[in-house]
């Protein structure tokens, strides 16, 4: 058995995980902000080194270990906020009473609910989303926030992301409307809640569209940035904090 340690930019992480799965990886672990994928001996390491050259692969020979089980053990269930119970699809753990079971296939932190910014958005959704609301998830990534909104009983949720590969992967895992694009494709005054878990600069650039798609008295949930890089031009009525990450409620 051998492993490849791979470095990927955040916007390519879900794509990389899908490609590794297509290559029949025996398991994937998160390691210091990178992915370590394990392969059985019949796989050709030289071919995989070429196949994943853009991710700066590092080859390592491994002892005989059940890496599938190790992968499962690396993604234990997680309680988030007051209502969510985050689990991998293979988890047999029972859902605690009063919790909503949110199943997301593990990839990297920003797509699985384990990143502080994503957790802040989940906490904000459970507080501000009401049954019947129309929710727009901008920069949907893995679709975790769209899936969470659906569990909360919204009337309609739509997710969008400018990365087409990411959208294709998310569509396979989250059975919700997701499209390749951004807020400019959504009609005016549609959303009761808009959530955007992306970087500060992009949020600032999207400000006119965020204002256009919202209904009067709607809620805007913004995260994906640390305390020292808050987006300018937004008046927050509340700020949520987790480690150095922030979430603005506008």
Short mmCIF file of N, CA, C and O in Angstrom, two decimals, residues 26-27 33 100 104 108 118 125 187 229:
data_model
loop_
_atom_site.label_atom_id
_atom_site.label_comp_id
_atom_site.label_asym_id
_atom_site.label_seq_id
_atom_site.Cartn_x
_atom_site.Cartn_y
_atom_site.Cartn_z
N UNK A 26 -8.36 3.89 -1.43
CA UNK A 26 -8.82 3.07 -0.30
C UNK A 26 -9.28 3.92 0.88
O UNK A 26 -9.91 3.42 1.80
N UNK A 27 -8.98 5.22 0.84
CA UNK A 27 -9.38 6.11 1.92
C UNK A 27 -8.68 7.45 1.80
O UNK A 27 -7.64 7.56 1.14
N UNK A 33 -3.95 20.49 6.55
CA UNK A 33 -4.48 21.30 5.47
C UNK A 33 -4.34 20.68 4.09
O UNK A 33 -4.65 21.32 3.08
N UNK A 100 -31.24 17.68 13.90
CA UNK A 100 -31.46 17.41 12.48
C UNK A 100 -30.22 16.75 11.91
O UNK A 100 -29.12 17.27 12.05
N UNK A 104 -23.10 14.89 5.03
CA UNK A 104 -22.24 15.47 4.03
C UNK A 104 -21.03 14.57 3.84
O UNK A 104 -20.38 14.17 4.81
N UNK A 108 -12.64 18.33 2.32
CA UNK A 108 -11.83 19.20 3.15
C UNK A 108 -12.75 20.04 4.03
O UNK A 108 -13.95 20.08 3.83
N UNK A 118 -18.02 27.79 8.28
CA UNK A 118 -19.21 27.02 7.92
C UNK A 118 -20.09 26.77 9.13
O UNK A 118 -21.32 26.87 9.06
N UNK A 125 -28.12 30.14 10.30
CA UNK A 125 -29.29 29.62 9.59
C UNK A 125 -30.35 29.11 10.57
O UNK A 125 -31.54 29.40 10.41
N UNK A 187 -33.74 36.30 -9.63
CA UNK A 187 -34.61 37.47 -9.83
C UNK A 187 -34.60 38.38 -8.61
O UNK A 187 -34.31 37.97 -7.48
N UNK A 229 -10.23 40.91 8.32
CA UNK A 229 -10.56 41.11 6.91
C UNK A 229 -12.08 41.14 6.70
O UNK A 229 -12.60 40.49 5.81
#
